[in-house]
Coordinates of C-alpha atoms in Angstrom, one line a residue:
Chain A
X452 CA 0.0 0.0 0.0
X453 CA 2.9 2.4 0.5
X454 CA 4.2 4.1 -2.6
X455 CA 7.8 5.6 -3.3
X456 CA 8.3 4.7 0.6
X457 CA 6.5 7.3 1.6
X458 CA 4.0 6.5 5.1
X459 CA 0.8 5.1 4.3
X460 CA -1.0 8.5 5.3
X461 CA 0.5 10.3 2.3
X462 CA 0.6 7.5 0.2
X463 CA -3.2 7.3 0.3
X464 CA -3.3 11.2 -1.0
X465 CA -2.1 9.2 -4.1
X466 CA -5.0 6.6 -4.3
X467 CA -7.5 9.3 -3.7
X468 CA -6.2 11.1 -6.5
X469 CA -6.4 8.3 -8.7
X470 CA -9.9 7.2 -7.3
X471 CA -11.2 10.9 -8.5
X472 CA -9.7 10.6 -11.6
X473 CA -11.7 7.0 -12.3
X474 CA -15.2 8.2 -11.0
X475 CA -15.0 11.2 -13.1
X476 CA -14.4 9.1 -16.4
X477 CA -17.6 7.3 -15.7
X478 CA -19.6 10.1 -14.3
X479 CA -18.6 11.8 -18.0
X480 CA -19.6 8.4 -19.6
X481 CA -22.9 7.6 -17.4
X482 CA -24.1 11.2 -17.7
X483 CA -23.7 11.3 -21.0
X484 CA -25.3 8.1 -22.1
X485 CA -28.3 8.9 -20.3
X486 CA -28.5 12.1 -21.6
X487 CA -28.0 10.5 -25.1
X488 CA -30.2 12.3 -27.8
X489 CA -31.6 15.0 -25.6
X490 CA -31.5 18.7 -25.6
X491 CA -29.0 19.8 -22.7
Chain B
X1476 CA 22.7 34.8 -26.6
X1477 CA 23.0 34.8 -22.2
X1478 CA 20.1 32.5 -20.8
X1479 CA 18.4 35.9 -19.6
X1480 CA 17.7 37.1 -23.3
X1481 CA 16.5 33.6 -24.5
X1482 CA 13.8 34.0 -21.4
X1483 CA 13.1 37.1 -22.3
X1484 CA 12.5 36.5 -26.1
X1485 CA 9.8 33.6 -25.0
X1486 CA 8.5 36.0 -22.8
X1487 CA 8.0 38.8 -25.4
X1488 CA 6.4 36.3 -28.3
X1489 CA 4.2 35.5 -25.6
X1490 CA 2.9 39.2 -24.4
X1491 CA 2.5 39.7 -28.1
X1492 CA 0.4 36.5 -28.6
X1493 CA -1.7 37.8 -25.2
X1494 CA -1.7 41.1 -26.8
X1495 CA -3.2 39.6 -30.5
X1496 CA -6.0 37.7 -28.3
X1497 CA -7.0 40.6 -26.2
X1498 CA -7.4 42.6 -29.3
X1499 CA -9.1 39.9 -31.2
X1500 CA -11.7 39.0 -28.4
X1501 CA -12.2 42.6 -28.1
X1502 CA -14.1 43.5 -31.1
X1503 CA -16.4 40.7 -30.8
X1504 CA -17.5 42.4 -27.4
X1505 CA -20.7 44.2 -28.8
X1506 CA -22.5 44.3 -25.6
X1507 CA -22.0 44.5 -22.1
X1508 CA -23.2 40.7 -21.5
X1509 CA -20.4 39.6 -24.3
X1510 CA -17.9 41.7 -22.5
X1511 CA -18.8 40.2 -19.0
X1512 CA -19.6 36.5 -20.0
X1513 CA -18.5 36.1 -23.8
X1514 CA -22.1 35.9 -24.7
X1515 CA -22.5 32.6 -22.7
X1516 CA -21.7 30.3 -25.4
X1517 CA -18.3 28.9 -24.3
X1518 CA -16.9 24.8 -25.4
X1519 CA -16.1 22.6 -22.6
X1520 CA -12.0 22.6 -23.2
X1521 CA -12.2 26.3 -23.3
X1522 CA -14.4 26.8 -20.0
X1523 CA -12.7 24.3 -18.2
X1524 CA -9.3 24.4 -18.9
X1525 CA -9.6 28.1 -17.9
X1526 CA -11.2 27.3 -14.6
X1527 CA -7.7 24.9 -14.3
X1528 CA -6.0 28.5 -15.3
X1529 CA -7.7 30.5 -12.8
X1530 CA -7.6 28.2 -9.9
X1531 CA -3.9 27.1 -10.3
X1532 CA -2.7 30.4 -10.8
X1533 CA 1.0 30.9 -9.5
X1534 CA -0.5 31.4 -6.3
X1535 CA -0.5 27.2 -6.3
X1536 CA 2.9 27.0 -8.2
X1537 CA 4.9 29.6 -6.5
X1538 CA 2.8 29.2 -2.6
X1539 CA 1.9 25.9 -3.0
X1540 CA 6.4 25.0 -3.8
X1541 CA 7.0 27.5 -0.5
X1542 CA 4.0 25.1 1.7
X1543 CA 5.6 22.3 0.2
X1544 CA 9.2 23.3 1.6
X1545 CA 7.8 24.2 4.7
X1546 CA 5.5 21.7 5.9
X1547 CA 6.6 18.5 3.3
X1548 CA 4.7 15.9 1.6
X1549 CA 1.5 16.1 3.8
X1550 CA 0.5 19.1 2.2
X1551 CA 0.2 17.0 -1.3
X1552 CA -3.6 16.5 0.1
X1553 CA -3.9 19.8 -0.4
X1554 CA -3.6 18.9 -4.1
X1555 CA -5.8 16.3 -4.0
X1556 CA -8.2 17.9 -2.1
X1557 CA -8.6 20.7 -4.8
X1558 CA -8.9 18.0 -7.7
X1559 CA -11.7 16.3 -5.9
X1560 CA -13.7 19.1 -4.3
X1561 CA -12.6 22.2 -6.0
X1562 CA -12.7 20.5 -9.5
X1563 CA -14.6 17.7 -9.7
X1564 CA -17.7 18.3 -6.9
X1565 CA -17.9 21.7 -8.2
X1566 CA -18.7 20.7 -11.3
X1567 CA -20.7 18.5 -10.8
X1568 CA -22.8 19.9 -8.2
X1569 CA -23.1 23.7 -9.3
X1570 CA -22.1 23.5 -13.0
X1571 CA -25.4 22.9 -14.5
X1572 CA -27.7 23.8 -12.1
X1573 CA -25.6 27.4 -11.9
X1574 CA -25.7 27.8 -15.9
X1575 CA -29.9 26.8 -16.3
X1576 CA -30.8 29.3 -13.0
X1577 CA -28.4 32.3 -14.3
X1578 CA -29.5 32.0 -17.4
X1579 CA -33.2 32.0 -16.3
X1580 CA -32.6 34.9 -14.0
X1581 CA -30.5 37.0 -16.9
X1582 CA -27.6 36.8 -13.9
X1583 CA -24.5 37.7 -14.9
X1584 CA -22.4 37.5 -12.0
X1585 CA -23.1 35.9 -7.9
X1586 CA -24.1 39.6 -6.5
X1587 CA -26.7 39.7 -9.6
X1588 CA -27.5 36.2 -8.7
X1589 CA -28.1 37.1 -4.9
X1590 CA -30.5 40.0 -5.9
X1591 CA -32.6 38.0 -8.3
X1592 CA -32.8 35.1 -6.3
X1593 CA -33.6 36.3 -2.7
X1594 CA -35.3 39.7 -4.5
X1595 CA -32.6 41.4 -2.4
X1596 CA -31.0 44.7 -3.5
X1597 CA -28.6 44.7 -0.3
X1598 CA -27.7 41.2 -1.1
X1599 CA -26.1 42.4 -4.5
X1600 CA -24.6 45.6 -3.1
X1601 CA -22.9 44.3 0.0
X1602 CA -21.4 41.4 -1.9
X1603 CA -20.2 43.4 -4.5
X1604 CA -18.6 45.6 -2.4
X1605 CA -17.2 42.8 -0.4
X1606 CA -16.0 40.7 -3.5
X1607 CA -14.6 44.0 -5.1
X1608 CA -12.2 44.5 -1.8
X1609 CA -11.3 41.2 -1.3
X1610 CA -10.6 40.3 -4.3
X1611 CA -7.9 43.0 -4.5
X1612 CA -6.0 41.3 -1.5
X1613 CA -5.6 37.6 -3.8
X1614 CA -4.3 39.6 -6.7
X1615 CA -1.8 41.0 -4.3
X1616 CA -1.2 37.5 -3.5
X1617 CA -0.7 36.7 -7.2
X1618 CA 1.4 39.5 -8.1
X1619 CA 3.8 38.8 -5.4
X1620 CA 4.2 35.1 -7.0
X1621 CA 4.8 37.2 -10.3
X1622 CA 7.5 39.3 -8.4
X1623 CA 9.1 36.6 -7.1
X1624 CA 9.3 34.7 -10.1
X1625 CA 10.7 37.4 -12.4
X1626 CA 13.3 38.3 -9.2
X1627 CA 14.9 34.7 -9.7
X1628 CA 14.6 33.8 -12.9
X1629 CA 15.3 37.0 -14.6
X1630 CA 17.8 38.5 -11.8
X1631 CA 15.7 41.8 -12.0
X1632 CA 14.5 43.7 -8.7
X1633 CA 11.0 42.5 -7.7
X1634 CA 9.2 45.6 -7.8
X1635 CA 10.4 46.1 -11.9
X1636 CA 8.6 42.4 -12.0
X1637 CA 5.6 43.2 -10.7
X1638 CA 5.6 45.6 -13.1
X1639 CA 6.3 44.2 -16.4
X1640 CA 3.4 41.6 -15.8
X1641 CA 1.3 43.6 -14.1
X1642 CA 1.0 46.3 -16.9
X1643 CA 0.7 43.1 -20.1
X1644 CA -2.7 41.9 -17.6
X1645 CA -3.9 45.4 -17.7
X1646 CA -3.8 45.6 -21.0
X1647 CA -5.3 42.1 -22.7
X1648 CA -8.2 42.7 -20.3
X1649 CA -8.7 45.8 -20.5
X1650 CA -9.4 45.4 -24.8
X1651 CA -10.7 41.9 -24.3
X1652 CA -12.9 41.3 -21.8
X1653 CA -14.6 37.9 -20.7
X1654 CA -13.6 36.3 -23.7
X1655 CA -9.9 37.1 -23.8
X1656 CA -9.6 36.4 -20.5
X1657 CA -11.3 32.6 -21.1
X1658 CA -9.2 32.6 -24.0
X1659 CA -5.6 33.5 -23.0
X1660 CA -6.9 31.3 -19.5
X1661 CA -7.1 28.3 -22.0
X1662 CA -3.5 28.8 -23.7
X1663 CA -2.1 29.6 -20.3
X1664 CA -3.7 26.5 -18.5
X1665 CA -1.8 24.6 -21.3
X1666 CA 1.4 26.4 -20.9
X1667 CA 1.3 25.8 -17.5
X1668 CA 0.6 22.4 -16.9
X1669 CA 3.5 21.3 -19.6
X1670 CA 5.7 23.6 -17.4
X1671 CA 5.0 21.5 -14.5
X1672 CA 5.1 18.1 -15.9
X1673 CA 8.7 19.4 -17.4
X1674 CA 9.9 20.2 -13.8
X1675 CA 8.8 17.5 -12.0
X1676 CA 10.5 14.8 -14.8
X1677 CA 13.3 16.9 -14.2
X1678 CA 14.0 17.3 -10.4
X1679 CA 13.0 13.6 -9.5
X1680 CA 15.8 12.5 -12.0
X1681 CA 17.8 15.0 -10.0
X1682 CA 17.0 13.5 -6.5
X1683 CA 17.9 10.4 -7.4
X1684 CA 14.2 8.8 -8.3
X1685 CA 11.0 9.2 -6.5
X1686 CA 12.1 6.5 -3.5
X1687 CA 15.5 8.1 -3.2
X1688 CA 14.0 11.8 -2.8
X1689 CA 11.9 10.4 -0.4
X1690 CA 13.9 8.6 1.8
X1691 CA 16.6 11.8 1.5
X1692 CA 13.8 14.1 2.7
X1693 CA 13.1 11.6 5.5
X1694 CA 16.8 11.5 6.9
X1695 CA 16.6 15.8 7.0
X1696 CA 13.2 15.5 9.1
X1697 CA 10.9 12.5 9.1
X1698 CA 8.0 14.6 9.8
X1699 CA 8.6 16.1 6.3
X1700 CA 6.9 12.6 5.0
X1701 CA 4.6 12.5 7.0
X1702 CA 0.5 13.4 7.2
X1703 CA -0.1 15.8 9.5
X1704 CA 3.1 16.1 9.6
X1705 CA 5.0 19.4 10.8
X1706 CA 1.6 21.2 10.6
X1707 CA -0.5 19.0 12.1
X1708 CA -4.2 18.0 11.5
X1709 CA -5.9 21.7 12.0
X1710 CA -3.7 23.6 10.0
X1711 CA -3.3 21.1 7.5
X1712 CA -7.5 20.5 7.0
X1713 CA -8.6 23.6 7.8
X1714 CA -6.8 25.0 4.7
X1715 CA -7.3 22.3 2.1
X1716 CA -11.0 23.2 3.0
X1717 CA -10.6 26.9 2.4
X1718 CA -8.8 26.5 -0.7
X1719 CA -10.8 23.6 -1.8
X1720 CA -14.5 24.0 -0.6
X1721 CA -13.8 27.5 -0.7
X1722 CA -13.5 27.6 -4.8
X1723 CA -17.6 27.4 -4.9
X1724 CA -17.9 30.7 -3.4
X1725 CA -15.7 32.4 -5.2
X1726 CA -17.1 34.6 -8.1
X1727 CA -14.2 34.5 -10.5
X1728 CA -14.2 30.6 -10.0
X1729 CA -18.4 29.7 -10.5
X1730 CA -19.1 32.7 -13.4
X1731 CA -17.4 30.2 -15.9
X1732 CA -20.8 28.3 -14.8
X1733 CA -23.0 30.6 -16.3
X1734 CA -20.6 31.5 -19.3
X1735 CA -20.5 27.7 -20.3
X1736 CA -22.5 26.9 -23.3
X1737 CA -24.7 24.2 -22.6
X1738 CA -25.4 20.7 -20.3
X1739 CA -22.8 18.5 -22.5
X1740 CA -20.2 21.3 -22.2
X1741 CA -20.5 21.0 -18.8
X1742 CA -20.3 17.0 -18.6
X1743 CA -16.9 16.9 -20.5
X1744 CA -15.4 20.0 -18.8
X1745 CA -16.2 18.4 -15.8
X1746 CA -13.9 15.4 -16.3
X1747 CA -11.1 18.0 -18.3
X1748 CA -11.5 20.1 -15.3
X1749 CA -10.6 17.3 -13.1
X1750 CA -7.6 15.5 -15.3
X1751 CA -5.9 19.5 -15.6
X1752 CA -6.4 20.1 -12.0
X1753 CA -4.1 16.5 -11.2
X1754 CA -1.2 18.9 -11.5
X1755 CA -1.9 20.6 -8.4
X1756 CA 0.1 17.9 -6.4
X1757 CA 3.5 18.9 -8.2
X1758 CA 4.1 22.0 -6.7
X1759 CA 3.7 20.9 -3.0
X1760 CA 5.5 17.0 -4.0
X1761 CA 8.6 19.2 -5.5
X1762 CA 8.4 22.2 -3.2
X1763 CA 9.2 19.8 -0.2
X1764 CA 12.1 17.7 -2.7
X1765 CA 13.4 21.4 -2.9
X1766 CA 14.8 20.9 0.8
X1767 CA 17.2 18.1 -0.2
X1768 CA 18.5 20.1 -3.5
X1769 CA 18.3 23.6 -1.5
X1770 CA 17.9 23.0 2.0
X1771 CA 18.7 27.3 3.4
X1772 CA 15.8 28.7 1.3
X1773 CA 14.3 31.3 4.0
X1774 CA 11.6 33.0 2.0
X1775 CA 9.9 30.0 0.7
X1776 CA 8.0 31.5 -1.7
X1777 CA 11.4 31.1 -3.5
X1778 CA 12.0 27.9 -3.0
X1779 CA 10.2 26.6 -6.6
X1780 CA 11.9 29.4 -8.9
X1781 CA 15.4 28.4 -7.2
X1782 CA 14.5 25.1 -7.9
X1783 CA 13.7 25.9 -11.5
X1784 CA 16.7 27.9 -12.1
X1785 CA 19.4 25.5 -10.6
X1786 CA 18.4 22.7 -12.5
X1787 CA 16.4 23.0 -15.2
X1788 CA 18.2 23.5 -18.8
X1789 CA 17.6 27.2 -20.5
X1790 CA 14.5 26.2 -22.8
X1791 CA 12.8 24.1 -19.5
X1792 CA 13.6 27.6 -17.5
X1793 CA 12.0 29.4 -20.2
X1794 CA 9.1 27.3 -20.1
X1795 CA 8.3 27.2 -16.5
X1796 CA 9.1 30.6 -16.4
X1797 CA 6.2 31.4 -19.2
X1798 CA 3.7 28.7 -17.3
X1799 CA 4.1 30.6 -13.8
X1800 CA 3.4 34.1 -15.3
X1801 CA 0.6 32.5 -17.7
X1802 CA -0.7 30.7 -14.4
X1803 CA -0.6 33.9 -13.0
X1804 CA -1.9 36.7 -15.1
X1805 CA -4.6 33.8 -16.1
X1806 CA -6.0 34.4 -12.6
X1807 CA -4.9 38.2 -12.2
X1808 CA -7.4 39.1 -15.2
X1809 CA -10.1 36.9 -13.9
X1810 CA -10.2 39.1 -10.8
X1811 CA -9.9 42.0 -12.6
X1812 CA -12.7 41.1 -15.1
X1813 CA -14.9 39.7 -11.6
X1814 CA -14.4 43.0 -9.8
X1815 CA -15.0 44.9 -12.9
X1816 CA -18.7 43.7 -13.3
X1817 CA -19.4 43.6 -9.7
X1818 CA -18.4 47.4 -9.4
X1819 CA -20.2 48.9 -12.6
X1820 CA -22.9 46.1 -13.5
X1821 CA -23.7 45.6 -9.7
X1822 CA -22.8 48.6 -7.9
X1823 CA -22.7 51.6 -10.0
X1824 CA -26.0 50.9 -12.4
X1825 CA -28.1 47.9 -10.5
X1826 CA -27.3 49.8 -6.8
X1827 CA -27.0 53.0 -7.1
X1828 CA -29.3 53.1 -10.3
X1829 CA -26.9 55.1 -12.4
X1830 CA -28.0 54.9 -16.2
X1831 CA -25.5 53.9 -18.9
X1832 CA -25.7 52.8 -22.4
X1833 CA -24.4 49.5 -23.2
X1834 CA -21.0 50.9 -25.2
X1835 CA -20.5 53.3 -21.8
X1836 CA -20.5 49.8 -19.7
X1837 CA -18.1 48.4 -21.2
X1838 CA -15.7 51.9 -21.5
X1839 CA -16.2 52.2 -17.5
X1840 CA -15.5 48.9 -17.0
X1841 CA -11.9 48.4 -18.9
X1842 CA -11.4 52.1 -16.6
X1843 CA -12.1 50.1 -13.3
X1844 CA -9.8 47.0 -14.6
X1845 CA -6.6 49.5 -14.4
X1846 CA -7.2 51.4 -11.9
X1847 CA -8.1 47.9 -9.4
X1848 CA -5.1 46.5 -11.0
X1849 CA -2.8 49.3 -10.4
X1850 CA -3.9 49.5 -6.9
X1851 CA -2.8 45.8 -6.6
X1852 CA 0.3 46.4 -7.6
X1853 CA 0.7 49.4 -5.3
X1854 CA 0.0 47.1 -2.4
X1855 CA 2.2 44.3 -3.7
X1856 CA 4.9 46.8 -3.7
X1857 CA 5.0 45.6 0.1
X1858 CA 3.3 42.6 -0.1
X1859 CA 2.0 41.9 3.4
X1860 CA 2.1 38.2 4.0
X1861 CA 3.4 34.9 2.1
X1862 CA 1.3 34.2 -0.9
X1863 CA -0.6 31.5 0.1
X1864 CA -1.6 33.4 3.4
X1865 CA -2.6 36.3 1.1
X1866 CA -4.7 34.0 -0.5
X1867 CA -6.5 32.1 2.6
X1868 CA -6.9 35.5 4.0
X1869 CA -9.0 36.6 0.9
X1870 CA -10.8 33.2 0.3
X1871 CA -12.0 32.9 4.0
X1872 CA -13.6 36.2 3.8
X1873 CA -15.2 36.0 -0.1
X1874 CA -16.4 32.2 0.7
X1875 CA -18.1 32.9 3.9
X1876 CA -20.2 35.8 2.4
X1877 CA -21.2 34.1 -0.5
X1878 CA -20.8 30.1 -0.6
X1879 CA -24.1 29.3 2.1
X1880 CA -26.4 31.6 0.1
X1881 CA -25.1 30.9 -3.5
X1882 CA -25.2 26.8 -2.8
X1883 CA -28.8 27.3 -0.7
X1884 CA -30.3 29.6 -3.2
X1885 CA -29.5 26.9 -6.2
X1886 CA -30.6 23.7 -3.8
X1887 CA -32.9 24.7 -1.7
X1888 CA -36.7 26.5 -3.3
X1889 CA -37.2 27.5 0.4
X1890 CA -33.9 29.4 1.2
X1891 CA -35.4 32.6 1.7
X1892 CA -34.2 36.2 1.5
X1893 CA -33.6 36.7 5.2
X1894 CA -31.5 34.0 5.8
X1895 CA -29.5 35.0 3.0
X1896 CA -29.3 38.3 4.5
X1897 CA -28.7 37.2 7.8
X1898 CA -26.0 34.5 6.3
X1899 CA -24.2 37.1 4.2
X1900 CA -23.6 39.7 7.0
X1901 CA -22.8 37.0 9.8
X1902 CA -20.3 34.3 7.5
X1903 CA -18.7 38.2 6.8
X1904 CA -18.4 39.3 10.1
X1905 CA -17.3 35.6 11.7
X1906 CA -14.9 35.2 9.3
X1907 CA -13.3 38.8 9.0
X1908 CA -12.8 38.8 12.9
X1909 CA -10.7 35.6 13.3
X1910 CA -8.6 36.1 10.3
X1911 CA -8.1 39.2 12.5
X1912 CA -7.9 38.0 16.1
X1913 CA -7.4 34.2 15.5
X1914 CA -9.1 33.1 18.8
X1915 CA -8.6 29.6 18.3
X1916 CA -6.5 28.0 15.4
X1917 CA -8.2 27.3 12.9
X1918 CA -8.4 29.1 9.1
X1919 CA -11.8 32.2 9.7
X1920 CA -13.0 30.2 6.9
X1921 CA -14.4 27.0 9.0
X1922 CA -16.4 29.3 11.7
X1923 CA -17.3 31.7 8.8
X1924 CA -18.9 29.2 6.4
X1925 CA -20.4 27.4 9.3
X1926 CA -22.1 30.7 10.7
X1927 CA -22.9 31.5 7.4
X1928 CA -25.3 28.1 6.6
X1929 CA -26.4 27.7 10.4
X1930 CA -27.7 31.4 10.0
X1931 CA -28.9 30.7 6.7
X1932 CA -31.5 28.0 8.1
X1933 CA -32.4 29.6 11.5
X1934 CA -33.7 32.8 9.9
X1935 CA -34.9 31.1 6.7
X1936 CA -37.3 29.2 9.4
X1937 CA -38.1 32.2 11.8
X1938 CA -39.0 34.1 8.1
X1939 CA -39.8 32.0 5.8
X1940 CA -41.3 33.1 2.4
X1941 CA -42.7 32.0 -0.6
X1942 CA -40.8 29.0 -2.6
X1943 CA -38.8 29.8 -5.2
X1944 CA -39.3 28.5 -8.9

């Protein structure tokens, strides 16, 4: 769980990063397919 | 040709290119509603990557490197905290719901939005007045990251700094507008970010890898790895919250909300939003890797251009040098072009109900972009304060005036117009007096947003009036 030897307390700013990252691709891609077709 | 003149031949090719957009933008300002919001019919990359611009000015790359050096790797939540709140959340949460309800009110900036909302006249004076004086107090912040930068990088006295790029924002905003502003913000976000990525390839091969910088950094100080770390859990929270929460009160951060062209724009600018903003982390990751490079750095807001300039090549020093003024002056004119409509749309013609044509709006309002901007740089002349205090300082007060009522007035159809009153005044006040008096520590923003929204519901329930909508 540790990355670059750094604590896992800072490490995990790392995997929260990341974590945003994934759940705003498929918020984009979710959001958009229901709103497929319709006048935003 | 010395290193100084190559850095200066960038520079100049990219005043002129600033220049060419402020000039170009500028004629397609036919009314006071282009001027202010580029006619609200901005793309997603555009919009977004100039919220990136605006938020990450060099207030994050010049403050963030100096928290970085000073407190270590814990403050790379900071980072994080921005990408996830400030960028993503606020997207998500007030983008569209912001562009539909401005557009249906005809608001063109938060004050506008107060006093169509709550039907409040004093809700739009008071936070202009507030926003316009504030406001002045971050682009001190961001003009001393200018200062610095130049100083360093450039070997020229601060003060002639602050000048130089003080006088090129005048003068793009001052012909362009909104839509310059949007549109440099774009080029600059892109500028800046390839800046950053540069510099951090750069100093990890210098430290020896990312393990080996680390482990360096945790034989000068182990709390310098560590979260909380030297600053510990209250510091450390309380101002990723202002700087992160804080963004959805802040009116030169949310009015790309109601310039944004449409639903979809606001889906995809969302996740571009959110990818750009990653690069927060690098200044507070290589700000604390500066220690084992340059461990006797005293002011730290000098710690990232000293960085830059002892080990980056000439064409890498160039570029950084170009992405912290972009980052800068991205955010500089955003204020400007903020406190521009909130003094003569908001104050001067809504409040005080002085009549102007459309064509004299937009004259008096390139007028009130110099002469805030030129009393920024008189006050940056001293600055008073680091420039990341600068900037909390500033935040706590604008956020806790405006975040409960702008967030309640979109949310909630029975946030009513004296709790908004009663929110505005008290989040103010709360906030304004422990910046000032500090009588327990933590950032004015925590006990002025939570004043703000308790305030907000008590008197919305003691008063309640119709629901909106």
């Amino acid at each position: 769980m540790e990355l670059w030897g750094m604590p896992l307390s800072t490490s995990l700013a790392f995997y929260v990063l990341a974590a945003t990252v994934i759940v705003a691709i498929v918020w984009t891609i979710v959001t958009g397919l229901k709103n497929r077709g319709k006048d935003e | 040709m010395s290193n100084i003149w190559i850095h200066i031949l960038f520079l100049v090719l990219y005043f002129i290119g600033l220049i060419f957009i402020g000039v170009y933008t500028g004629k397609k300002a036919k009314s006071s509603e282009d001027y202010h919001l580029g006619g609200r019919s901005i793309g997603a990359f555009v919009s977004s990557l100039s919220f990136v611009a605006a938020y990450f000015s060099s207030v994050v790359i010049i403050g963030g490197g100096g928290f970085g050096y000073k407190y270590g790797l814990a403050t790379i939540w900071i980072g994080v905290v921005n990408v996830l709140v400030g960028c993503f959340l606020a997207w998500v949460i007030l983008g569209k719901k912001t562009r539909v309800m401005t557009a249906k009110l005809h608001a063109i900036s938060l004050p506008d939005f107060f006093q169509k909302r709550y039907n409040l006249q004093f809700a739009k004076t008071f936070t202009s007045i507030v926003i316009v004086l504030f406001l002045i107090i971050y682009n001190v912040s961001i003009l001393k990251g200018l200062g610095n930068t130049f100083e360093v990088i450039l070997n020229i006295p601060y003060t002639t700094g602050l000048l130089i790029s003080g006088a090129i924002v005048l003068v793009y905003v001052m012909f362009g507008g909104y839509l310059a502003v949007v549109w440099t913000g774009f080029i600059q976000a892109i500028i800046m970010i390839s800046g950053l990525v540069y510099l951090f390839f750069v100093t990890i091969s210098k430290v020896g890898g990312l393990t080996t910088g680390v482990a360096k950094l945790q034989t000068i100080q182990q709390s310098l790895v560590e979260t909380p770390g030297v600053w510990g859990f209250t510091g450390l929270i309380s101002f990723m919250l202002v700087v992160s929460l804080g963004v959805w009160g802040m009116p030169q951060m949310v009015a790309r909300f109601y310039s944004i062209k449409d639903g979809k724009a606001i889906r995809i600018g969302a996740l571009i939003a959110t990818i750009g903003g990653t690069m927060a982390i690098i200044p507070y990751l290589l700000g604390a890797l500066t220690r084992i490079i340059y461990p006797h750095i005293v002011d730290v807001d000098l710690a990232l251009p000293t960085l830059v300039n002892g080990i980056m090549p000439v064409f890498g020093i160039s570029l950084f040098f170009i992405g912290v003024i972009a980052a800068g002056m991205s955010t500089f004119s955003s204020i400007l072009i903020t406190s521009s409509t909130s003094l003569i749309k908001d104050l001067w013609t809504d409040s005080l109900h002085k009549k102007m044509t459309e064509k004299q709006e937009i004259v008096y309002s390139r007028f009130i972009n110099v002469a805030i901007g030129i009393i920024s740089i008189a006050i940056a002349w001293n600055p008073p304060g680091l420039v990341l205090e600068l900037t909390g300082f500033s935040w706590a007060i604008i956020a806790s005036t405006c975040l409960a009522p702008y967030v309640l007035g979109l949310y909630w159809t029975k946030a009513a117009k004296f709790g908004a009153l009663a929110s505005m005044t008290g989040g103010f006040a709360v906030s304004l007096y422990w910046m000032i008096f500090t009588p327990y520590p933590v950032h004015g923003f925590i006990p002025g947003v939570v004043v703000s929204f308790v305030l907000f519901f008590v008197f919305s329930w003691i008063r309640p009036f119709k629901k909106f909508g």
